[in-house]
Amino acid sequence: MGFKLFNTLTRTAQDFVPLDPAGRRVGLYCCGPTVHDFAHIGNFRTFVFADLVRRYLEFRGYAVTHVMNITDVEDKIIRRVREQQTTLRAFTGKYEAEFLRDLDELRCVRPHHTPRATEYIAEMIDLIARLLARGIAYQAADGSIYFSIDKYRGCGCCYGQLVKLNFDAMRVGERVASDEYAKESLADFALWKARVPEDGDVFWPSPWGEGRPGWHIECSAMSMKILGPSFDLHLGGEDLMFPHHEDEIAQSEGAGVQAPGQRFVKYWMHGAHLLVEGKKMSKSLGNFFTLRDLLAKGFTGREIRFVLLSGHYREQFNFTLESLAGARTALARLDECVAKLRELAGATPGTADAALLGQITAVLDDDLNVSGAWGLVFDWIRDTNRVLAAGTATATQAANALATWTALDTVLGLGGKSDAEAPPEIVALLEARQTARKAKDFARADALRGELKTHGWVIEDTPKGPRLKRSA
Ligand code: AMP
Ligand code: ZN
């Protein structure tokens, strides 16, 4: 059996078959943060979900290229730049750096590419020019360029692929310039916004005058530039399905850059929201925690990751501080078991338990049934503890159990408590190097070893796997 995932596009669970004829390379894009503030842990539920998808695909042997954009120009950002009398780069740079640090703290593997929207303006202009040339976009009296939903539908294209839309009840043909417009409105959306005085210094030249891109075109331009006009997987939180992702499809396919018969994206996956007392965790409701709020309360990124990964990605769940306390207890059981195994195994080499890995693969193949995987992991801890308590386990058995856990943890990404000695970004580099080695990409593995060295860490390959050590 292979990996099956729920595709929002077809509303069915489908076998995952990469576009790559060799069945090996996979392109994965996840809409990244808008860097106008610290991200909250609701946002991070989506990014941890993307990290799980990436890790699982790699565990399944695929060579993944993971892209996550940084939205560094948008209405809210411009408003704050103006209020704080700063520059766009100074303002967004701070939140981008904090975001990436948070991602490391949550033990997410860094995406291979984190493109900033402001560095892809030329690609956006090119895409808009194509849409204009095909008659699907038009310039309004204020100089802004809009996408025409009517024209797009008139070409036989379908607007409303990810969600069913009632065109009669919607205000088709109206225009919306805001990046944050209401989901109910089915209006023509801005591709290029003509410069207005409130934009201050935030504008770029274009064939249609000075201005800046709309939010949706950013993701179309960056994803297709890095992954090609057709790629495998596009992820995001469920609130992005409409209009953001619908508009991405319309722009990208409307530009006609795909090979005949090819779609912009083959599989769309959407993560459900993290709730607080039944309501979406969000800045506007004020019911949010940032990662630093929780770290200040004494919780760790590892505990928060565990909670964010505890429910199925398509099910909403309520976040509580009690769930974090529960994570602490669960992780303590795991850590105690692993510590005992380490003690008993010593330097004995081990082999992972293929049967258990097979069982876990079977549940995760079922649209990432992570609850099923946790069930198997905690049954395994219980059984292992029993054997350890009986005092009958051999060093080889312990080494095998450790090898099993190491393999599983490439997917779960919890790491060990002792990994805390090395900061998460260093652990992430080590993991990337292991993945490269597994894929026999030795050039990349060596480059990553070199990168670790520049950060002052060396890898010691021991019979029990690689260890990180501070270089002398
Ligand atoms: P933003 O920075 O607002 O563009 O959001 C970044 C990502 O976080 C998007 O994929 C959103 O769908 C996602 N997101 C926002 N709020 C939540 C939430 N409460 N639970 C899960 N994901 C969320
Ligand atoms: Zn996006």
Tab-separated table of C-alpha atoms and ligand atoms in Angstrom:
chain	number	residue	atom	x	y	z
A	1	MET	CA	0.000	0.000	0.000
A	2	GLY	CA	1.187	3.544	-0.652
A	3	PHE	CA	0.603	6.921	0.920
A	4	LYS	CA	-3.007	8.076	0.631
A	5	LEU	CA	-3.968	11.664	1.323
A	6	PHE	CA	-7.145	13.683	1.291
A	7	ASN	CA	-7.033	16.018	-1.696
A	8	THR	CA	-9.210	19.111	-1.251
A	9	LEU	CA	-9.361	19.403	-5.048
A	10	THR	CA	-11.158	16.090	-5.518
A	11	ARG	CA	-12.601	15.885	-1.983
A	12	THR	CA	-11.439	12.287	-1.808
A	13	ALA	CA	-8.584	10.303	-0.329
A	14	GLN	CA	-6.183	9.598	-3.191
A	15	ASP	CA	-3.028	7.582	-3.687
A	16	PHE	CA	-0.064	9.891	-3.686
A	17	VAL	CA	1.696	9.577	-7.049
A	18	PRO	CA	4.335	12.271	-7.691
A	19	LEU	CA	4.444	14.104	-11.003
A	20	ASP	CA	8.074	13.016	-11.407
A	21	PRO	CA	7.990	10.099	-13.871
A	22	ALA	CA	10.716	8.438	-11.795
A	23	GLY	CA	8.408	8.702	-8.763
A	24	ARG	CA	11.120	10.172	-6.561
A	25	ARG	CA	11.157	13.936	-6.531
A	26	VAL	CA	8.346	15.842	-4.857
A	27	GLY	CA	7.621	19.581	-4.835
A	28	LEU	CA	5.889	20.852	-1.692
A	29	TYR	CA	4.716	24.422	-1.125
A	30	CYS	CA	3.141	25.713	2.056
A	31	CYS	CA	1.879	29.287	2.379
A	32	GLY	CA	4.117	30.923	4.935
A	33	PRO	CA	3.625	33.654	7.496
A	34	THR	CA	2.740	37.273	6.938
A	35	VAL	CA	5.514	38.862	8.952
A	36	HIS	CA	3.663	41.724	10.585
A	37	ASP	CA	3.887	40.382	14.143
A	38	PHE	CA	4.922	37.271	16.100
A	39	ALA	CA	3.145	34.189	14.801
A	40	HIS	CA	0.789	32.471	17.258
A	41	ILE	CA	0.717	28.760	17.928
A	42	GLY	CA	-2.434	28.414	15.784
A	43	ASN	CA	-0.274	29.485	12.833
A	44	PHE	CA	2.333	27.017	13.980
A	45	ARG	CA	-0.163	24.180	13.969
A	46	THR	CA	-0.217	24.618	10.190
A	47	PHE	CA	3.575	24.819	9.892
A	48	VAL	CA	4.108	21.775	12.115
A	49	PHE	CA	1.590	19.941	9.923
A	50	ALA	CA	3.640	20.912	6.836
A	51	ASP	CA	6.763	19.696	8.645
A	52	LEU	CA	5.054	16.344	9.305
A	53	VAL	CA	4.081	15.982	5.634
A	54	ARG	CA	7.646	16.752	4.560
A	55	ARG	CA	9.215	14.419	7.107
A	56	TYR	CA	6.828	11.604	6.252
A	57	LEU	CA	7.472	11.919	2.515
A	58	GLU	CA	11.205	11.775	3.227
A	59	PHE	CA	10.699	8.773	5.485
A	60	ARG	CA	8.839	7.166	2.534
A	61	GLY	CA	11.997	7.759	0.446
A	62	TYR	CA	10.922	10.765	-1.621
A	63	ALA	CA	13.363	13.590	-2.371
A	64	VAL	CA	11.297	16.574	-1.269
A	65	THR	CA	11.845	20.212	-2.169
A	66	HIS	CA	10.019	22.142	0.527
A	67	VAL	CA	9.151	25.797	-0.096
A	68	MET	CA	7.528	28.179	2.348
A	69	ASN	CA	7.184	31.813	1.388
A	70	ILE	CA	7.545	34.826	3.610
A	71	THR	CA	4.825	37.401	2.902
A	72	ASP	CA	6.764	40.588	3.517
A	73	VAL	CA	4.538	43.068	1.705
A	74	GLU	CA	0.829	43.332	2.380
A	75	ASP	CA	-1.759	45.820	3.685
A	76	LYS	CA	-1.199	45.242	7.405
A	77	ILE	CA	2.590	45.379	7.053
A	78	ILE	CA	2.438	48.661	5.171
A	79	ARG	CA	0.130	50.103	7.814
A	80	ARG	CA	2.561	49.206	10.603
A	81	VAL	CA	5.624	50.414	8.705
A	82	ARG	CA	3.876	53.758	8.397
A	83	GLU	CA	2.776	53.832	12.044
A	84	GLN	CA	6.255	52.961	13.305
A	85	GLN	CA	8.042	55.202	10.814
A	86	THR	CA	10.447	52.471	9.853
A	87	THR	CA	11.418	50.756	6.620
A	88	LEU	CA	9.736	47.682	5.187
A	89	ARG	CA	12.884	45.570	5.451
A	90	ALA	CA	13.716	46.626	9.021
A	91	PHE	CA	10.162	45.906	10.132
A	92	THR	CA	9.646	42.556	8.377
A	93	GLY	CA	13.241	41.388	8.972
A	94	LYS	CA	12.676	41.303	12.711
A	95	TYR	CA	9.511	39.203	12.541
A	96	GLU	CA	10.942	36.941	9.864
A	97	ALA	CA	13.964	36.165	12.062
A	98	GLU	CA	11.709	35.529	15.071
A	99	PHE	CA	9.479	33.294	12.989
A	100	LEU	CA	12.391	31.150	11.812
A	101	ARG	CA	13.701	30.917	15.367
A	102	ASP	CA	10.269	29.751	16.535
A	103	LEU	CA	10.206	27.171	13.766
A	104	ASP	CA	13.545	25.821	15.031
A	105	GLU	CA	12.306	25.839	18.595
A	106	LEU	CA	9.392	23.668	17.495
A	107	ARG	CA	11.918	21.318	15.881
A	108	CYS	CA	10.577	21.844	12.386
A	109	VAL	CA	13.060	21.093	9.642
A	110	ARG	CA	13.769	24.348	7.852
A	111	PRO	CA	12.178	24.457	4.370
A	112	HIS	CA	14.753	24.299	1.577
A	113	HIS	CA	13.537	27.656	0.278
A	114	THR	CA	11.958	30.536	2.195
A	115	PRO	CA	11.457	33.118	-0.571
A	116	ARG	CA	10.464	36.659	0.336
A	117	ALA	CA	7.674	38.131	-1.761
A	118	THR	CA	9.612	41.367	-2.261
A	119	GLU	CA	12.374	39.454	-4.034
A	120	TYR	CA	10.013	38.024	-6.675
A	121	ILE	CA	8.358	41.204	-7.949
A	122	ALA	CA	9.703	40.634	-11.497
A	123	GLU	CA	8.092	37.173	-11.609
A	124	MET	CA	4.800	38.636	-10.381
A	125	ILE	CA	4.896	41.324	-13.045
A	126	ASP	CA	5.564	38.680	-15.669
A	127	LEU	CA	2.573	36.627	-14.538
A	128	ILE	CA	0.287	39.670	-14.499
A	129	ALA	CA	1.472	40.615	-18.003
A	130	ARG	CA	0.481	37.144	-19.215
A	131	LEU	CA	-2.958	37.451	-17.666
A	132	LEU	CA	-3.419	40.858	-19.290
A	133	ALA	CA	-2.293	39.501	-22.655
A	134	ARG	CA	-4.823	36.697	-22.388
A	135	GLY	CA	-7.631	39.136	-21.560
A	136	ILE	CA	-8.251	37.682	-18.101
A	137	ALA	CA	-6.944	40.741	-16.273
A	138	TYR	CA	-7.751	44.413	-16.812
A	139	GLN	CA	-6.574	47.797	-15.630
A	140	ALA	CA	-9.053	49.895	-13.641
A	141	ALA	CA	-9.299	53.687	-13.700
A	142	ASP	CA	-7.000	54.039	-10.661
A	143	GLY	CA	-4.239	52.139	-12.487
A	144	SER	CA	-4.601	48.928	-10.473
A	145	ILE	CA	-4.803	45.595	-12.280
A	146	TYR	CA	-7.603	43.169	-11.416
A	147	PHE	CA	-8.269	39.547	-12.220
A	148	SER	CA	-11.605	39.128	-13.999
A	149	ILE	CA	-13.481	36.139	-12.678
A	150	ASP	CA	-16.088	36.475	-15.430
A	151	LYS	CA	-13.479	36.445	-18.206
A	152	TYR	CA	-11.721	33.510	-16.609
A	153	ARG	CA	-14.955	31.510	-16.441
A	154	GLY	CA	-15.760	32.609	-19.978
A	155	CYS	CA	-12.625	30.788	-21.188
A	156	GLY	CA	-14.109	27.540	-19.928
A	157	CYS	CA	-12.096	27.585	-16.705
A	158	CYS	CA	-13.644	26.666	-13.399
A	159	TYR	CA	-13.508	29.154	-10.535
A	160	GLY	CA	-14.574	27.363	-7.371
A	161	GLN	CA	-12.574	24.141	-7.463
A	162	LEU	CA	-11.619	23.901	-3.814
A	163	VAL	CA	-14.956	25.085	-2.473
A	164	LYS	CA	-18.399	25.014	-4.036
A	165	LEU	CA	-19.490	28.551	-4.844
A	166	ASN	CA	-22.942	29.934	-5.439
A	167	PHE	CA	-22.331	32.468	-8.183
A	168	ASP	CA	-25.918	33.753	-8.151
A	169	ALA	CA	-25.761	34.749	-4.506
A	170	MET	CA	-22.384	36.421	-4.826
A	171	ARG	CA	-21.349	39.796	-6.004
A	172	VAL	CA	-19.437	38.706	-9.094
A	173	GLY	CA	-17.845	41.546	-10.986
A	174	GLU	CA	-17.210	43.821	-8.018
A	175	ARG	CA	-13.639	44.706	-7.225
A	176	VAL	CA	-11.709	44.105	-4.071
A	177	ALA	CA	-8.367	45.696	-3.414
A	178	SER	CA	-7.865	44.604	0.191
A	179	ASP	CA	-5.602	41.694	1.062
A	180	GLU	CA	-7.967	40.833	3.889
A	181	TYR	CA	-11.307	40.921	2.133
A	182	ALA	CA	-14.356	39.006	3.297
A	183	LYS	CA	-14.492	35.389	2.226
A	184	GLU	CA	-18.136	35.632	1.124
A	185	SER	CA	-17.459	38.092	-1.637
A	186	LEU	CA	-16.682	36.673	-5.030
A	187	ALA	CA	-15.203	39.810	-6.440
A	188	ASP	CA	-12.458	40.482	-8.937
A	189	PHE	CA	-9.279	40.620	-6.918
A	190	ALA	CA	-6.285	42.910	-7.195
A	191	LEU	CA	-3.165	41.575	-8.913
A	192	TRP	CA	-1.312	44.886	-8.852
A	193	LYS	CA	-2.261	47.792	-6.632
A	194	ALA	CA	-1.478	51.245	-7.967
A	195	ARG	CA	0.626	53.351	-5.605
A	196	VAL	CA	-1.289	55.518	-3.157
A	197	PRO	CA	0.205	58.109	-0.760
A	198	GLU	CA	-0.371	55.836	2.275
A	199	ASP	CA	2.055	53.287	0.786
A	200	GLY	CA	4.943	55.621	1.614
A	201	ASP	CA	8.157	54.186	0.207
A	202	VAL	CA	6.667	50.769	-0.469
A	203	PHE	CA	6.260	50.562	-4.228
A	204	TRP	CA	7.929	49.140	-7.321
A	205	PRO	CA	7.922	50.216	-10.955
A	206	SER	CA	5.850	48.162	-13.413
A	207	PRO	CA	4.643	48.494	-17.003
A	208	TRP	CA	1.377	49.808	-15.470
A	209	GLY	CA	2.921	52.377	-13.197
A	210	GLU	CA	4.284	52.289	-9.686
A	211	GLY	CA	2.583	50.035	-7.194
A	212	ARG	CA	2.809	46.735	-5.376
A	213	PRO	CA	1.513	43.207	-5.849
A	214	GLY	CA	-1.668	41.778	-4.344
A	215	TRP	CA	-1.283	38.956	-1.853
A	216	HIS	CA	-2.535	36.055	-4.006
A	217	ILE	CA	-0.185	36.655	-6.947
A	218	GLU	CA	2.785	36.413	-4.583
A	219	CYS	CA	2.285	32.719	-3.901
A	220	SER	CA	1.601	31.852	-7.561
A	221	ALA	CA	4.797	33.580	-8.678
A	222	MET	CA	7.076	32.188	-5.969
A	223	SER	CA	5.793	28.626	-6.059
A	224	MET	CA	6.003	28.302	-9.841
A	225	LYS	CA	9.405	29.994	-10.035
A	226	ILE	CA	10.945	27.538	-7.594
A	227	LEU	CA	8.954	24.347	-8.185
A	228	GLY	CA	7.903	24.798	-11.817
A	229	PRO	CA	4.457	25.544	-13.308
A	230	SER	CA	3.068	22.199	-12.087
A	231	PHE	CA	3.999	20.712	-8.756
A	232	ASP	CA	2.796	18.032	-6.392
A	233	LEU	CA	1.597	19.439	-3.104
A	234	HIS	CA	0.262	22.744	-1.876
A	235	LEU	CA	-0.550	23.142	1.818
A	236	GLY	CA	-2.028	25.730	4.112
A	237	GLY	CA	-4.544	26.287	6.875
A	238	GLU	CA	-8.205	25.671	6.058
A	239	ASP	CA	-8.986	29.403	6.031
A	240	LEU	CA	-6.761	29.805	2.960
A	241	MET	CA	-8.870	27.506	0.776
A	242	PHE	CA	-11.001	30.420	-0.308
A	243	PRO	CA	-10.257	32.925	-1.658
A	244	HIS	CA	-6.452	32.670	-1.425
A	245	HIS	CA	-5.898	29.212	-2.880
A	246	GLU	CA	-8.787	29.456	-5.308
A	247	ASP	CA	-7.226	32.672	-6.602
A	248	GLU	CA	-3.808	31.053	-6.819
A	249	ILE	CA	-5.281	28.345	-9.069
A	250	ALA	CA	-7.117	30.908	-11.197
A	251	GLN	CA	-4.017	33.082	-11.721
A	252	SER	CA	-1.571	30.246	-12.256
A	253	GLU	CA	-3.737	28.236	-14.639
A	254	GLY	CA	-5.185	31.382	-16.232
A	255	ALA	CA	-1.647	32.385	-17.244
A	256	GLY	CA	-1.473	29.205	-19.330
A	257	VAL	CA	2.051	28.231	-18.332
A	258	GLN	CA	1.376	24.561	-17.628
A	259	ALA	CA	2.040	21.810	-20.154
A	260	PRO	CA	-1.160	20.591	-21.867
A	261	GLY	CA	-3.271	18.516	-19.507
A	262	GLN	CA	-1.253	19.534	-16.448
A	263	ARG	CA	-2.658	21.308	-13.424
A	264	PHE	CA	-0.956	23.988	-11.312
A	265	VAL	CA	-1.048	21.681	-8.278
A	266	LYS	CA	-1.893	17.997	-8.109
A	267	TYR	CA	-2.775	17.675	-4.418
A	268	TRP	CA	-4.099	20.363	-2.082
A	269	MET	CA	-3.950	19.637	1.633
A	270	HIS	CA	-5.532	21.855	4.275
A	271	GLY	CA	-4.874	21.734	7.984
A	272	ALA	CA	-7.741	22.369	10.405
A	273	HIS	CA	-7.605	25.203	12.885
A	274	LEU	CA	-6.361	25.241	16.405
A	275	LEU	CA	-9.208	26.475	18.575
A	276	VAL	CA	-9.522	28.100	21.965
A	277	GLU	CA	-12.823	27.335	23.680
A	278	GLY	CA	-14.367	26.399	20.370
A	279	LYS	CA	-13.180	29.494	18.470
A	280	LYS	CA	-10.325	29.803	15.988
A	281	MET	CA	-7.154	30.997	17.696
A	282	SER	CA	-6.530	34.344	16.042
A	283	LYS	CA	-5.038	37.757	16.576
A	284	SER	CA	-8.362	39.459	15.915
A	285	LEU	CA	-10.175	37.502	18.660
A	286	GLY	CA	-7.299	38.097	21.078
A	287	ASN	CA	-7.421	34.442	22.203
A	288	PHE	CA	-3.919	33.534	21.123
A	289	PHE	CA	-0.615	32.430	22.596
A	290	THR	CA	2.662	33.113	20.857
A	291	LEU	CA	5.448	30.634	21.314
A	292	ARG	CA	7.313	33.062	23.595
A	293	ASP	CA	4.181	33.392	25.790
A	294	LEU	CA	4.320	29.648	26.400
A	295	LEU	CA	8.102	29.465	26.782
A	296	ALA	CA	7.790	32.175	29.419
A	297	LYS	CA	5.348	29.934	31.282
A	298	GLY	CA	8.079	27.279	31.405
A	299	PHE	CA	6.911	24.998	28.592
A	300	THR	CA	9.332	23.830	25.912
A	301	GLY	CA	9.106	23.928	22.134
A	302	ARG	CA	9.250	20.143	22.180
A	303	GLU	CA	6.156	19.946	24.423
A	304	ILE	CA	4.289	22.388	22.229
A	305	ARG	CA	5.245	20.409	19.123
A	306	PHE	CA	3.900	17.265	20.768
A	307	VAL	CA	0.533	18.941	21.445
A	308	LEU	CA	0.326	20.410	17.931
A	309	LEU	CA	0.989	16.964	16.486
A	310	SER	CA	-1.404	15.120	18.743
A	311	GLY	CA	-4.552	15.425	16.625
A	312	HIS	CA	-5.278	14.528	13.037
A	313	TYR	CA	-4.454	17.458	10.777
A	314	ARG	CA	-7.989	17.592	9.355
A	315	GLU	CA	-9.627	17.778	12.770
A	316	GLN	CA	-9.928	20.986	14.714
A	317	PHE	CA	-8.894	20.760	18.316
A	318	ASN	CA	-9.005	22.900	21.393
A	319	PHE	CA	-5.755	24.134	22.815
A	320	THR	CA	-5.466	24.193	26.605
A	321	LEU	CA	-2.578	24.629	29.019
A	322	GLU	CA	-3.595	21.256	30.516
A	323	SER	CA	-2.784	19.618	27.172
A	324	LEU	CA	0.763	20.968	27.560
A	325	ALA	CA	1.007	19.493	31.035
A	326	GLY	CA	-0.174	16.182	29.524
A	327	ALA	CA	2.564	16.459	26.898
A	328	ARG	CA	5.146	16.835	29.646
A	329	THR	CA	4.004	13.599	31.287
A	330	ALA	CA	3.929	11.692	27.985
A	331	LEU	CA	7.375	12.913	26.963
A	332	ALA	CA	8.813	12.072	30.380
A	333	ARG	CA	7.660	8.458	29.884
A	334	LEU	CA	9.257	8.376	26.471
A	335	ASP	CA	12.515	9.972	27.681
A	336	GLU	CA	12.805	7.599	30.616
A	337	CYS	CA	12.348	4.601	28.363
A	338	VAL	CA	14.909	5.869	25.817
A	339	ALA	CA	17.419	6.675	28.590
A	340	LYS	CA	17.150	3.143	29.973
A	341	LEU	CA	17.568	1.678	26.499
A	342	ARG	CA	20.689	3.808	25.951
A	343	GLU	CA	22.187	2.661	29.212
A	344	LEU	CA	21.591	-0.992	28.426
A	345	ALA	CA	22.596	-0.813	24.755
A	346	GLY	CA	25.930	0.921	25.354
A	347	ALA	CA	27.839	0.811	22.060
A	348	THR	CA	26.009	-2.271	20.739
A	349	PRO	CA	24.818	-1.756	17.153
A	350	GLY	CA	21.083	-2.197	16.562
A	351	THR	CA	18.612	-2.796	13.747
A	352	ALA	CA	15.185	-1.187	13.643
A	353	ASP	CA	12.131	-3.409	14.100
A	354	ALA	CA	10.782	-3.624	10.548
A	355	ALA	CA	7.418	-5.018	11.702
A	356	LEU	CA	6.700	-2.062	13.997
A	357	LEU	CA	7.913	0.427	11.408
A	358	GLY	CA	5.622	-1.327	8.912
A	359	GLN	CA	2.632	-0.947	11.250
A	360	ILE	CA	3.325	2.725	11.809
A	361	THR	CA	3.821	3.289	8.098
A	362	ALA	CA	0.448	1.643	7.461
A	363	VAL	CA	-1.393	4.028	9.796
A	364	LEU	CA	0.446	7.116	8.545
A	365	ASP	CA	-0.183	6.053	4.952
A	366	ASP	CA	-3.846	6.502	5.797
A	367	ASP	CA	-3.897	10.295	5.354
A	368	LEU	CA	-1.349	10.789	8.162
A	369	ASN	CA	-3.351	9.121	10.900
A	370	VAL	CA	-1.109	10.494	13.575
A	371	SER	CA	-3.373	9.414	16.451
A	372	GLY	CA	-2.978	5.833	15.272
A	373	ALA	CA	0.796	6.324	15.190
A	374	TRP	CA	0.875	7.734	18.741
A	375	GLY	CA	-1.198	4.763	19.904
A	376	LEU	CA	1.409	2.376	18.503
A	377	VAL	CA	4.292	4.429	19.939
A	378	PHE	CA	2.839	4.428	23.457
A	379	ASP	CA	1.965	0.714	23.291
A	380	TRP	CA	5.576	0.137	22.271
A	381	ILE	CA	6.851	2.216	25.217
A	382	ARG	CA	4.615	0.239	27.595
A	383	ASP	CA	5.836	-3.117	26.229
A	384	THR	CA	9.472	-1.978	26.213
A	385	ASN	CA	9.206	-0.768	29.809
A	386	ARG	CA	7.747	-4.129	30.795
A	387	VAL	CA	10.678	-6.012	29.279
A	388	LEU	CA	13.147	-3.579	30.841
A	389	ALA	CA	11.495	-3.923	34.258
A	390	ALA	CA	11.656	-7.730	34.023
A	391	GLY	CA	15.431	-7.394	33.637
A	392	THR	CA	15.525	-9.907	30.784
A	393	ALA	CA	16.382	-7.530	27.913
A	394	THR	CA	19.760	-7.931	26.210
A	395	ALA	CA	22.000	-5.133	24.959
A	396	THR	CA	21.126	-6.096	21.383
A	397	GLN	CA	17.408	-5.912	22.096
A	398	ALA	CA	17.891	-2.494	23.632
A	399	ALA	CA	19.982	-1.336	20.651
A	400	ASN	CA	17.287	-2.600	18.265
A	401	ALA	CA	14.607	-0.733	20.195
A	402	LEU	CA	16.707	2.444	20.050
A	403	ALA	CA	17.221	2.053	16.310
A	404	THR	CA	13.444	1.688	15.932
A	405	TRP	CA	12.803	4.851	17.899
A	406	THR	CA	15.455	6.778	15.926
A	407	ALA	CA	13.748	5.788	12.660
A	408	LEU	CA	10.298	6.743	13.962
A	409	ASP	CA	11.531	10.011	15.275
A	410	THR	CA	12.687	11.134	11.840
A	411	VAL	CA	8.930	11.485	11.230
A	412	LEU	CA	7.770	12.778	14.616
A	413	GLY	CA	10.744	15.078	15.094
A	414	LEU	CA	10.654	15.145	18.890
A	415	GLY	CA	14.358	14.528	19.283
A	416	GLY	CA	15.789	13.537	22.610
A	417	LYS	CA	15.953	15.628	25.710
A	418	SER	CA	19.736	15.556	25.455
A	419	ASP	CA	19.583	17.079	21.992
A	420	ALA	CA	18.825	20.267	23.877
A	421	GLU	CA	22.615	20.637	24.157
A	422	ALA	CA	22.632	21.455	20.461
A	423	PRO	CA	20.247	24.221	19.398
A	424	PRO	CA	17.337	23.070	17.222
A	425	GLU	CA	18.685	24.626	14.038
A	426	ILE	CA	21.843	22.544	14.471
A	427	VAL	CA	19.810	19.388	15.069
A	428	ALA	CA	17.794	20.256	11.954
A	429	LEU	CA	21.019	20.455	9.902
A	430	LEU	CA	22.099	17.069	11.236
A	431	GLU	CA	18.722	15.599	10.291
A	432	ALA	CA	18.948	17.096	6.826
A	433	ARG	CA	22.367	15.506	6.446
A	434	GLN	CA	20.975	12.108	7.488
A	435	THR	CA	18.191	12.471	4.939
A	436	ALA	CA	20.702	13.377	2.229
A	437	ARG	CA	22.816	10.341	3.105
A	438	LYS	CA	19.799	8.089	3.008
A	439	ALA	CA	18.992	9.460	-0.441
A	440	LYS	CA	22.665	8.823	-1.392
A	441	ASP	CA	23.080	12.538	-2.072
A	442	PHE	CA	26.575	12.609	-0.669
A	443	ALA	CA	27.447	15.993	-2.102
A	444	ARG	CA	24.596	17.562	-0.099
A	445	ALA	CA	25.483	15.481	2.958
A	446	ASP	CA	29.059	16.795	2.809
A	447	ALA	CA	27.876	20.347	2.280
A	448	LEU	CA	25.685	20.048	5.371
A	449	ARG	CA	28.589	18.659	7.389
A	450	GLY	CA	30.581	21.705	6.255
A	451	GLU	CA	27.750	24.005	7.262
A	452	LEU	CA	27.632	22.444	10.723
A	453	LYS	CA	31.363	22.988	11.013
A	454	THR	CA	30.997	26.668	10.283
A	455	HIS	CA	28.541	26.794	13.200
A	456	GLY	CA	31.093	25.106	15.462
A	457	TRP	CA	29.671	21.578	15.471
A	458	VAL	CA	31.138	18.330	14.207
A	459	ILE	CA	29.402	15.058	13.522
A	460	GLU	CA	30.750	11.943	15.116
A	461	ASP	CA	29.471	8.829	13.351
A	462	THR	CA	29.073	6.230	16.078
A	463	PRO	CA	27.701	2.693	15.794
A	464	LYS	CA	24.551	4.069	17.371
A	465	GLY	CA	24.210	6.756	14.748
A	466	PRO	CA	25.557	10.268	14.355
A	467	ARG	CA	26.315	12.435	17.400
A	468	LEU	CA	26.844	16.147	17.504
A	469	LYS	CA	29.895	17.489	19.274
A	470	ARG	CA	31.209	20.989	19.712
A	471	SER	CA	34.318	21.354	17.563
A	472	ALA	CA	37.496	21.942	19.522
B	1	AMP	P1	-0.909	34.229	8.243
B	1	AMP	O1	0.420	34.611	8.798
B	1	AMP	O2	-2.064	34.936	8.891
B	1	AMP	O3	-0.951	34.357	6.727
B	1	AMP	O4	-1.157	32.685	8.578
B	1	AMP	C1	-0.176	31.704	8.383
B	1	AMP	C2	-0.809	30.323	8.372
B	1	AMP	O5	-1.434	30.031	9.636
B	1	AMP	C3	-1.911	30.111	7.328
B	1	AMP	O6	-1.697	28.866	6.671
B	1	AMP	C4	-3.197	30.078	8.129
B	1	AMP	O7	-4.160	29.266	7.512
B	1	AMP	C5	-2.710	29.439	9.421
B	1	AMP	N1	-3.560	29.699	10.604
B	1	AMP	C6	-4.030	30.878	11.060
B	1	AMP	N2	-4.750	30.705	12.212
B	1	AMP	C7	-4.726	29.368	12.492
B	1	AMP	C8	-5.263	28.543	13.539
B	1	AMP	N3	-5.967	29.050	14.542
B	1	AMP	N4	-5.028	27.214	13.475
B	1	AMP	C9	-4.294	26.669	12.464
B	1	AMP	N5	-3.750	27.401	11.457
B	1	AMP	C10	-3.958	28.732	11.455
B	2	ZN	ZN	-0.186	31.494	-0.267
